[in-house]
CSV table of C-alpha atoms in Angstrom, one decimal:
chain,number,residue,atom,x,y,z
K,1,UNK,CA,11.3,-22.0,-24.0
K,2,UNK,CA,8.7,-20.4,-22.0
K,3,UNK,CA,5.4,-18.0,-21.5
K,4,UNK,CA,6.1,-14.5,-20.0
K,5,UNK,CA,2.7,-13.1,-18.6
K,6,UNK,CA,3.2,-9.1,-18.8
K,7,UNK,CA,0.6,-8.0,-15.6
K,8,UNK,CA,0.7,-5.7,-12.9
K,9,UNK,CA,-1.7,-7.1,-11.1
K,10,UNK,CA,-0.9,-10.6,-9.2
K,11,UNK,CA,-4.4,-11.1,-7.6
K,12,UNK,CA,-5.5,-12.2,-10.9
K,13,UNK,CA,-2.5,-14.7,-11.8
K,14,UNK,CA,-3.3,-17.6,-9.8
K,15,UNK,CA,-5.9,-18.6,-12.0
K,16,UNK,CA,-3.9,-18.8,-15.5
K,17,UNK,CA,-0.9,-20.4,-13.6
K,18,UNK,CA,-3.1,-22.9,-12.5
K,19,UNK,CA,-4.0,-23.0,-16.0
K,20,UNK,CA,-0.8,-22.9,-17.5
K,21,UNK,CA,0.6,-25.8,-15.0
K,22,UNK,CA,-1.9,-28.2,-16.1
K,23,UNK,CA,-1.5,-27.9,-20.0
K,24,UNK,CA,2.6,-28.6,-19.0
K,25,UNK,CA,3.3,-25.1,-20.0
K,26,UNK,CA,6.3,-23.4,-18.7
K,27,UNK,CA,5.3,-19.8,-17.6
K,28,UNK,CA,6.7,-16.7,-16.1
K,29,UNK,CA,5.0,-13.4,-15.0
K,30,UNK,CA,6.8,-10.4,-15.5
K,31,UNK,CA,5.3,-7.7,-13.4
K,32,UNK,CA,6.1,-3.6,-15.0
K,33,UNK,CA,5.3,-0.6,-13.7
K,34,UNK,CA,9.3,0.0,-12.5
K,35,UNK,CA,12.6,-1.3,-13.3
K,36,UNK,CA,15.1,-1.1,-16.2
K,37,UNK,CA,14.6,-2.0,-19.9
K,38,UNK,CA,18.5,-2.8,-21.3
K,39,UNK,CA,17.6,-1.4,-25.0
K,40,UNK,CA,20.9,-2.8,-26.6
K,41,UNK,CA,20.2,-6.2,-24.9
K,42,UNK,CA,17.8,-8.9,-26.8
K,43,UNK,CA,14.8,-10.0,-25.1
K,44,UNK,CA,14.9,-13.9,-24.0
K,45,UNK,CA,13.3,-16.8,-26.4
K,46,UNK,CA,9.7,-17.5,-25.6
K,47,UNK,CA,6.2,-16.6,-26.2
K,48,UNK,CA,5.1,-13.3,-24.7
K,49,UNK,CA,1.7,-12.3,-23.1
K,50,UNK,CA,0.6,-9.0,-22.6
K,51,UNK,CA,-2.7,-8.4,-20.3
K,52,UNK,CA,-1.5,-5.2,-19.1
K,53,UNK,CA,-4.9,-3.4,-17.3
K,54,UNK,CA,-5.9,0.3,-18.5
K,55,UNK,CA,-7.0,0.5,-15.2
K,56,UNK,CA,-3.5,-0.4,-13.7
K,57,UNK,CA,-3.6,3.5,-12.0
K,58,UNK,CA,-5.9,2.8,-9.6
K,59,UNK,CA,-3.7,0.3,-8.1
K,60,UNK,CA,-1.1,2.4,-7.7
K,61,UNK,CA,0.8,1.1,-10.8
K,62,UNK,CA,0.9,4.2,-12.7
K,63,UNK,CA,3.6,3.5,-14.6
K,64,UNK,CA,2.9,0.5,-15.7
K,65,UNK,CA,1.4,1.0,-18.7
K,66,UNK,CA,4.0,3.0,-20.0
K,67,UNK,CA,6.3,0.6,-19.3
K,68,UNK,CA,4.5,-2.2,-21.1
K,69,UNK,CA,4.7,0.1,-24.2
K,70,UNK,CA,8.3,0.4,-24.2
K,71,UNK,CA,8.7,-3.6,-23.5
K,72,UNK,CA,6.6,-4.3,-26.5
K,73,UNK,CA,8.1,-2.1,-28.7
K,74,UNK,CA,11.3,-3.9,-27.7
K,75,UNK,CA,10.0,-7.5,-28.0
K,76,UNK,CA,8.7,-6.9,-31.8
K,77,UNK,CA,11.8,-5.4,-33.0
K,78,UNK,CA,13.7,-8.4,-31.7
K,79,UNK,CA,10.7,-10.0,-33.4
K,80,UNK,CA,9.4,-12.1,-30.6
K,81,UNK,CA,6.1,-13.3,-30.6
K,82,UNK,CA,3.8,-11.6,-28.9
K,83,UNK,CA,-0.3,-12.1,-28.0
K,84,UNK,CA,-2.2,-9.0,-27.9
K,85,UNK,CA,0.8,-6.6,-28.5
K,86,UNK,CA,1.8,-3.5,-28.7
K,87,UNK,CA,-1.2,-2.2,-31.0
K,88,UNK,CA,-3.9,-4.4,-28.7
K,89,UNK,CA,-2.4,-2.3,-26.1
K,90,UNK,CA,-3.6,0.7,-27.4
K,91,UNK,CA,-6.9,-0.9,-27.7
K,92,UNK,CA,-6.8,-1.6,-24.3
K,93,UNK,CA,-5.8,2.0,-22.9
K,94,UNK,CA,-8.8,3.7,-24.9
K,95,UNK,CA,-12.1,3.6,-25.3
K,96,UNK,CA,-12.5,5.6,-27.7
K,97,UNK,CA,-9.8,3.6,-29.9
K,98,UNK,CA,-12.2,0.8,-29.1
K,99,UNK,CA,-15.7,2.6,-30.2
K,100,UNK,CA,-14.0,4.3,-33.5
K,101,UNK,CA,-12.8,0.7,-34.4
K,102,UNK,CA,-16.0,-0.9,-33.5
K,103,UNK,CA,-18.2,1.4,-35.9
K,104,UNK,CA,-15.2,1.1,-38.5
K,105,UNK,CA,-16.2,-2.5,-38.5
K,106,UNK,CA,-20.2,-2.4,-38.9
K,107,UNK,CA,-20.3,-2.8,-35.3
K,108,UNK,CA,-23.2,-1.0,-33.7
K,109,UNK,CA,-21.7,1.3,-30.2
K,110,UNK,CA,-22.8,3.9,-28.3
K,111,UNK,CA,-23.6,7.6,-29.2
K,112,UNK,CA,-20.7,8.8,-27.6
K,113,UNK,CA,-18.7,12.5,-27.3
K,114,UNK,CA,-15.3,12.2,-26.5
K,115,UNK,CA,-14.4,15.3,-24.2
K,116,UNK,CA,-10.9,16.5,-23.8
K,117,UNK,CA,-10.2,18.3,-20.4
K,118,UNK,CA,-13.3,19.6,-18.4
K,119,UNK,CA,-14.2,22.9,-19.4
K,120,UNK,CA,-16.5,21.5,-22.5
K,121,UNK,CA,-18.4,19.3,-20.3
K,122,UNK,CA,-21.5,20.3,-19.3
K,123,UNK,CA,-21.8,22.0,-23.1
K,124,UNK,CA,-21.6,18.7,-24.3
K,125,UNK,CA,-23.3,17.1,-21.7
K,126,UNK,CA,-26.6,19.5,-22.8
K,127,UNK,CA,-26.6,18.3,-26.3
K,128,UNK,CA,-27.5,14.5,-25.3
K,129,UNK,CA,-31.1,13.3,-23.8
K,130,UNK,CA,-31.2,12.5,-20.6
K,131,UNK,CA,-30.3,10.3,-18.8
K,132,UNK,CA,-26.9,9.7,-19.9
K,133,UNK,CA,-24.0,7.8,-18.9
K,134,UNK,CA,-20.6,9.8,-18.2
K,135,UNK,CA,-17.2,7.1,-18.3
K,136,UNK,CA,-13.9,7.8,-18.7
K,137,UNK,CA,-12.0,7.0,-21.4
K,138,UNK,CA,-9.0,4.7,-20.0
K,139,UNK,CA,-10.2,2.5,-17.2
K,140,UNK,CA,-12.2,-0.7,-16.2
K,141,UNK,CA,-13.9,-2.4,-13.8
K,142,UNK,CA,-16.6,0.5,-14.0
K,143,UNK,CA,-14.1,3.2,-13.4
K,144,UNK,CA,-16.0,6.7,-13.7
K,145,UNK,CA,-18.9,4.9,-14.6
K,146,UNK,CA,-21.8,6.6,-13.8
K,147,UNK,CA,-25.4,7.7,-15.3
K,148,UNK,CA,-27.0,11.3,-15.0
K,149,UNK,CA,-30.6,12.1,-14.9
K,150,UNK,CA,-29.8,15.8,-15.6
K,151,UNK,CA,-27.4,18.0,-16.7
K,152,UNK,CA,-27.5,19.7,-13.3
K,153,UNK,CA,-26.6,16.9,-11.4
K,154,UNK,CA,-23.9,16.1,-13.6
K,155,UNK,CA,-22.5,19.8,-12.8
K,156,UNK,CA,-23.0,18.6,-9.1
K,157,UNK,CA,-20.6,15.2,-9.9
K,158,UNK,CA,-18.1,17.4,-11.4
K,159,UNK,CA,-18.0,20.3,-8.6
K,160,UNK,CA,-18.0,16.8,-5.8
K,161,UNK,CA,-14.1,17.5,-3.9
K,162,UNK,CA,-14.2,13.9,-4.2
K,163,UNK,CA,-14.0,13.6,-8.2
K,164,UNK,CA,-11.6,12.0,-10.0
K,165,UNK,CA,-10.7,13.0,-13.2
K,166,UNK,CA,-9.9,10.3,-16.1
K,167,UNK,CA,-6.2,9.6,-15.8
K,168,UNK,CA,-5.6,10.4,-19.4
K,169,UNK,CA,-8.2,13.7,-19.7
K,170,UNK,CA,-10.6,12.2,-21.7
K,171,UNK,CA,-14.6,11.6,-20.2
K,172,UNK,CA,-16.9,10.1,-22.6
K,173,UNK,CA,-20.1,10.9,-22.6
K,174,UNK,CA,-22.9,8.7,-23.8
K,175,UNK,CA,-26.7,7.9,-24.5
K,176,UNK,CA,-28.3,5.3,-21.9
K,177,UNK,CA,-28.8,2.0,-23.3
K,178,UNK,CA,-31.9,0.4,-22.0
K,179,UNK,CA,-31.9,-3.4,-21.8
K,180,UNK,CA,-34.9,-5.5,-22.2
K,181,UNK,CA,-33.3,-7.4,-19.2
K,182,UNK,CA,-30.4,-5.9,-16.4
K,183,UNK,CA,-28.0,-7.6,-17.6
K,184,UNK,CA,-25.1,-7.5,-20.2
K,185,UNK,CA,-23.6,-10.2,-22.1
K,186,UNK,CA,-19.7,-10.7,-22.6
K,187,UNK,CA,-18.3,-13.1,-25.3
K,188,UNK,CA,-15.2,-14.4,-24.5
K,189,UNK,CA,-12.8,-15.3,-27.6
K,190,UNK,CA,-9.5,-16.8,-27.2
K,191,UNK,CA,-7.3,-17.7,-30.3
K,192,UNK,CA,-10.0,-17.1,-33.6
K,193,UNK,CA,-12.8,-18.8,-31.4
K,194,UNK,CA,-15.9,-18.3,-29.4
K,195,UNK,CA,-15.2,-19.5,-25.8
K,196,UNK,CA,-18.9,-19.1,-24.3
K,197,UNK,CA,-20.6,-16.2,-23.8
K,198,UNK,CA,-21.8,-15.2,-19.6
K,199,UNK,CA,-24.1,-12.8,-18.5
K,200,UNK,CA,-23.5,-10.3,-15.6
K,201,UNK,CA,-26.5,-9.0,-13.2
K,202,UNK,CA,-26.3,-5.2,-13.4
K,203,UNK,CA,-29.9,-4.8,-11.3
K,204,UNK,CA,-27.2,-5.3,-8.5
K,205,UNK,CA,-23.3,-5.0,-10.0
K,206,UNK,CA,-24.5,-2.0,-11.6
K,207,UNK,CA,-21.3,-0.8,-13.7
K,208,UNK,CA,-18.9,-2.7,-11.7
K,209,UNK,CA,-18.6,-5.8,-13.6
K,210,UNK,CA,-15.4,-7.6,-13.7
K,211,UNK,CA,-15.8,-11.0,-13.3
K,212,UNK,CA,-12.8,-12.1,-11.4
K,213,UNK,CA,-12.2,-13.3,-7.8
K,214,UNK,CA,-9.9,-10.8,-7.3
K,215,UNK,CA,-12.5,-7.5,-7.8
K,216,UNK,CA,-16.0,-9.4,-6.4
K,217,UNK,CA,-18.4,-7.0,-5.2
K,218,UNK,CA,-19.4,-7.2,-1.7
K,219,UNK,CA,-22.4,-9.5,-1.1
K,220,UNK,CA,-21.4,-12.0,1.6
K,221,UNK,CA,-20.5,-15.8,1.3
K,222,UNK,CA,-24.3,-16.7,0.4
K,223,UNK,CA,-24.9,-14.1,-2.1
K,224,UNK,CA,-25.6,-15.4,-5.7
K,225,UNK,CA,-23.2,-14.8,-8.2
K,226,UNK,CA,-23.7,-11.7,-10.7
K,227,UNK,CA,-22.2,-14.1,-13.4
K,228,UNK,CA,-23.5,-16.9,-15.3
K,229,UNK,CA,-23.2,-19.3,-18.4
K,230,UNK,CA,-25.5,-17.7,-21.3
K,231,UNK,CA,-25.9,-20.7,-22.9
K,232,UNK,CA,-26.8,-21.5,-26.6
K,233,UNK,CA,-26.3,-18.0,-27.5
K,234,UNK,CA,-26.4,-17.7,-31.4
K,235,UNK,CA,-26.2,-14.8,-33.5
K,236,UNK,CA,-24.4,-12.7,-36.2
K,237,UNK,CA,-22.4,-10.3,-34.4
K,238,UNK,CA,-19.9,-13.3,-33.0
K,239,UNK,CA,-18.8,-13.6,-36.6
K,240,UNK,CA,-18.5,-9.7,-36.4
K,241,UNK,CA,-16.5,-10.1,-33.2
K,242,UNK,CA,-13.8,-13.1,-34.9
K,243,UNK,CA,-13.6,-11.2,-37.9
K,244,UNK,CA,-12.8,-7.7,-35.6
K,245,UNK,CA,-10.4,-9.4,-33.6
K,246,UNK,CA,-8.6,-11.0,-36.4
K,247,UNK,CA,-8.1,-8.0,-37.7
K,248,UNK,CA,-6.7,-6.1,-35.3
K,249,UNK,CA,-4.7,-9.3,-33.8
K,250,UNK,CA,-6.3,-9.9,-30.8
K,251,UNK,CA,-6.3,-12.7,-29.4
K,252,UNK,CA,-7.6,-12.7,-26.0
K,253,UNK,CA,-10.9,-10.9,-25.8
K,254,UNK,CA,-13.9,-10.7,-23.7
K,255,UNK,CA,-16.8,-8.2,-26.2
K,256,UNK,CA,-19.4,-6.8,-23.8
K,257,UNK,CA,-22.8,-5.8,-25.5
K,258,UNK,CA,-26.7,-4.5,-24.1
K,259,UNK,CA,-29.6,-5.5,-25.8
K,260,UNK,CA,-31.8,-2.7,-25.7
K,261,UNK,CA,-35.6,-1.9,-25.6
K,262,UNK,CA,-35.8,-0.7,-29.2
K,263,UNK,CA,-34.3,-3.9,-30.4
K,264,UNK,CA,-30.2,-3.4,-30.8
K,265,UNK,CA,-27.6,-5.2,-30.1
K,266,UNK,CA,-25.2,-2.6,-29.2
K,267,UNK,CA,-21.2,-3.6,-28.8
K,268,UNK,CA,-20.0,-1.1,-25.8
K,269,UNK,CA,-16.8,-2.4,-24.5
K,270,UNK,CA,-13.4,-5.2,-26.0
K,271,UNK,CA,-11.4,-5.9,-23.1
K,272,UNK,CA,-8.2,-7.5,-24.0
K,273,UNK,CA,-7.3,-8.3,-20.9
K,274,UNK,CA,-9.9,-11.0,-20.2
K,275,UNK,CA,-10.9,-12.4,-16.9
K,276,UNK,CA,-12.4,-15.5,-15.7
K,277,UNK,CA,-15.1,-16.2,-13.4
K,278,UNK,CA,-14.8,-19.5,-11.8
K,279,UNK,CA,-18.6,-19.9,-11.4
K,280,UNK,CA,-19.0,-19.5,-15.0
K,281,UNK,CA,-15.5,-21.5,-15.9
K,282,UNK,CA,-17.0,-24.6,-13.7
K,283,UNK,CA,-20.5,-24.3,-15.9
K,284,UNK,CA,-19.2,-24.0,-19.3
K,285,UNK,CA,-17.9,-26.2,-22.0
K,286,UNK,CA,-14.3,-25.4,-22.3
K,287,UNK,CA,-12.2,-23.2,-20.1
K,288,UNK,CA,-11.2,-19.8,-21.2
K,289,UNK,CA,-7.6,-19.9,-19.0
K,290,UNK,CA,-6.9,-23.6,-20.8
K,291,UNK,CA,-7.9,-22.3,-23.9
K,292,UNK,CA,-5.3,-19.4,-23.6
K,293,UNK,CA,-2.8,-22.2,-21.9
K,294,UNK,CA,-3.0,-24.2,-24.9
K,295,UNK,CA,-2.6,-21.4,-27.2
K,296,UNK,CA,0.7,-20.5,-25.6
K,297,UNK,CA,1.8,-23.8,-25.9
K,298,UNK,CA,1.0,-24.2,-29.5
K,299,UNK,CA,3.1,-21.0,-30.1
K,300,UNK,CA,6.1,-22.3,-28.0
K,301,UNK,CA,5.9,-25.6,-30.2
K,302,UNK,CA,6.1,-23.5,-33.3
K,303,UNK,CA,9.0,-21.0,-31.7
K,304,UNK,CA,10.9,-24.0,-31.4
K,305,UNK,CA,10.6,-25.3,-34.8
K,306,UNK,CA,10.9,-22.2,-36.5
């Protein structure tokens, strides 16, 4: 019996294999975004993975996500045992499914609107002090991330030839969270536990923060990571985070948060489809792609025995 990795991405698979292949777990990646899904056939025996990307579009997988919808809905009603399925998914894809489930949970977000299609923009823009941050609703590494001084030059953005609209016609709009220092925080949980927690630079990443390999920003060979261990970090909301992701059954998470100027901790971002960075990895304690190997190992051992 083996892993299956559900991805679309494999710039960002050598990592876990090399993960995978030293916990002695046997592991295949199953790449969607085209093909054909035999629904009267049963899905093999094994533990499945999904880390399918909401921002699989802008790799020209657009597809992809759709697919991984109808291959979870499969796997579950041969019951196969999936991590992060089909409801993570959706978690994944929306930001807004994210923020409403946040707040849901005593988690403190962003003021946010949620604005379907363009022609409500700027009205909504106008009811939010300035500056404010305009995102869209399914994406990641920064996609559409981008903060306003004005409602003007938001107009300007829009009316730009080279705009891209959110994939799924929802922009979210949102106050401007000033941190005490330019940096966020992302805690990464694997299987009901607190990996570590990393900091990324945003004086120069800016929005673009994912922390693979595979997406580094430009900076040349010498340039210092954005990334780095935040170590000893203690507080309430990583009980907040456990018990969130235990509820919704996730179980590969990285929670990204600002601490702000007037003294919040403010929750803006659950990415359930965790990266690594290998600066950070070769810092901290315990490794988050181990920590996922050995779950999937676990869960083979108890397939088997079941």
């Amino acid at each position: 019996m083996k892993a299956y990795v559900i991805h679309e991405n494999p710039d960002w698979y050598p990592p876990f294999a090399a993960a995978f292949e030293a916990e002695g777990v046997d592991h295949e990646p199953w790449l969607l975004g085209t093909g054909v899904l035999d629904l009267d056939a049963e899905p093999p025996r094994g533990v499945f993975w999904s880390r399918m990307s909401a921002s699989a579009h802008t790799r020209g997988h657009g597809l992809a996500k759709d697919h991984t919808r109808s291959v979870l809905s499969w796997l579950e009603a041969h019951g196969r045992r999936v991590v992060n399925g089909r409801r993570v998914l959706e978690l994944e894809m929306s930001k807004v499914d994210q923020l409403t489930a946040l707040r849901a949970a005593g988690i403190e977000v962003p003021r946010t609107l949620a604005v379907v299609g363009p022609d409500a923009l700027l009205q909504a823009a106008a009811t939010l002090p300035t500056p404010f941050i305009a995102k869209h609703n399914q994406g990641g590494k920064g996609l559409g991330v981008a903060l306003f001084d004005s409602v003007d030059a938001f107009a300007g953005h829009l009316a730009d030839p080279d705009h891209q609209p959110p994939v799924d016609g929802i922009t979210l709009l949102q106050e401007y969270l000033r941190a005490t220092e330019p940096r966020i925080t992302r805690v990464e949980v694997v299987d009901g536990e607190v990996v570590y927690a990393l900091t990324a630079d945003t004086a120069r990443g800016g929005f673009e923060l994912c922390p693979a390999d595979a997406c580094a920003v430009d900076g040349g060979p010498a340039a210092p990571s954005l990334f780095a261990l935040r170590e000893g970090f203690d507080h309430p909301v990583l009980k907040q985070y456990l018990d969130f992701a235990r509820r919704h059954r996730i179980e590969v998470a990285g929670f990204e948060f600002v601490e702000t100027t007037d003294g919040r901790l403010v929750t803006y971002d659950v990415n359930t489809n965790t990266n690594y960075n290998p600066e950070v990895e070769a810092a901290a304690p315990r490794s988050g792609p181990r920590q996922i190997a050995r779950l999937l190992k676990r869960l083979i051992a108890e397939e088997e025995n079941s």
